[in-house]
Amino acid sequence: MPILDAVALPDYLVADQLCGKIAVVIDVLRATTTIVEALGNGARCVVPVASVDGARVIAHDRPGSILCGERGGLKPDGFELGNSPLEYSADLVGGVDCVLTTTNGTRALHMATAADEVLVGAIINVDALCDWIQRDGRDVILVCSGTDGRVSLEDCLGAGLFVDRLGYVATDNAGMMFHAMNGAVEQFGGLRYAVESSFHAKRLISMGFGDDVAFACEAGKSSVIPVFDSGVGEIVVD
Ligand code: MLT
């Protein structure tokens, strides 16, 4: 049976920890949820970029692309879309290259590229991604993005859901996320309420993004499998 590992922050990865594995990068609030939704609504690709300036340069060099993302949760000046998954409607992103930069999620994607395969994971595509991973059969590592260098409860809850669904042999890190998820779901009376108890969710709710938080908790609603080809720099649907 494959082994399932996890890290609570990409900064916690140690040498060779990604080698030979499928990495699932998770930023429940909101980058990976947004990427899944953009591709589900027909974006041709998402180009994840670590910096705002880098995103401006890449979008400038890609005719027809749009600039997307956030800093401090808000759309930077001159960007077409922010980081709310609900903004990414088919009429706005259909057939378009979305050049996306976010504070933590796009950075985590670039920190996972030593893996054999980099998948974009969210609560909304947990079932489809787990089916894909089980058919593939390779070992897996869940890479939580965190928030500003700190561990995020919501990413650990999302990772715990992947551990639950995959049913693989779990390392202690992956096991802790599974137990944290189960405990929090029981304590708060459901996954959405557990996610809403997190620091980042409270911040987003206070900024008026409560619908994004609720949307990000709709487990398994999407069948999109986003794969990051770091050589080309694009996330596309498998
Ligand atoms: C991030 O990558 O830091 C986030 O997705 C922040 C957010 O917009 O909620």
XYZ file of N, CA, C and O in Angstrom, residues 47 49-61 65-68 79 99-101:
88
model
N -1.602 30.116 -14.415
C -0.148 30.256 -14.296
C 0.129 30.789 -12.892
O -0.130 31.963 -12.610
N 2.176 32.315 -9.946
C 3.377 33.154 -9.870
C 3.545 33.606 -8.419
O 2.562 33.958 -7.754
N 4.790 33.608 -7.939
C 5.022 33.929 -6.532
C 4.841 35.422 -6.230
O 4.340 35.783 -5.164
N 5.239 36.299 -7.151
C 5.217 37.730 -6.814
C 4.255 38.515 -7.702
O 3.979 38.129 -8.844
N 3.809 39.654 -7.180
C 2.907 40.537 -7.934
C 3.625 41.082 -9.169
O 3.088 41.067 -10.285
N 4.869 41.539 -8.990
C 5.607 42.090 -10.143
C 5.839 41.016 -11.202
O 5.708 41.269 -12.403
N 6.175 39.806 -10.738
C 6.389 38.694 -11.677
C 5.124 38.402 -12.463
O 5.166 38.140 -13.670
N 3.973 38.458 -11.792
C 2.693 38.189 -12.465
C 2.423 39.257 -13.523
O 1.956 38.946 -14.629
N 2.734 40.516 -13.194
C 2.505 41.591 -14.176
C 3.338 41.349 -15.443
O 2.849 41.516 -16.561
N 4.582 40.947 -15.251
C 5.468 40.714 -16.405
C 4.944 39.552 -17.247
O 4.839 39.637 -18.477
N 4.570 38.454 -16.579
C 4.117 37.268 -17.318
C 2.819 37.572 -18.061
O 2.647 37.202 -19.229
N 1.891 38.265 -17.410
C 0.618 38.589 -18.070
C 0.846 39.523 -19.256
O 0.215 39.377 -20.309
N 1.785 40.435 -19.105
C 2.099 41.370 -20.200
C 2.611 40.613 -21.433
O 2.305 40.950 -22.575
N 3.378 39.527 -21.176
C 3.963 38.756 -22.278
C 3.005 37.713 -22.842
O 3.370 36.979 -23.761
N -4.195 36.962 -21.740
C -4.264 36.440 -20.367
C -4.853 37.513 -19.456
O -4.905 38.692 -19.815
N -5.301 37.090 -18.274
C -5.774 38.078 -17.307
C -4.980 37.943 -16.004
O -4.541 36.851 -15.633
N -4.817 39.065 -15.327
C -4.062 39.127 -14.075
C -5.014 38.864 -12.908
O -6.042 39.547 -12.777
N -4.652 37.935 -12.056
C -5.551 37.523 -10.968
C -4.750 37.357 -9.676
O -3.579 36.988 -9.717
N -5.307 44.588 -11.394
C -5.645 43.183 -11.616
C -7.116 43.073 -12.040
O -7.966 43.818 -11.549
N -3.271 34.353 -14.975
C -1.973 34.503 -14.309
C -2.274 34.899 -12.865
O -2.786 35.991 -12.607
N -1.974 33.978 -11.946
C -2.447 34.115 -10.564
C -1.291 34.239 -9.576
O -0.389 33.390 -9.558
N -1.338 35.267 -8.762
C -0.370 35.347 -7.658
C -1.123 35.538 -6.353
O -2.019 36.389 -6.256
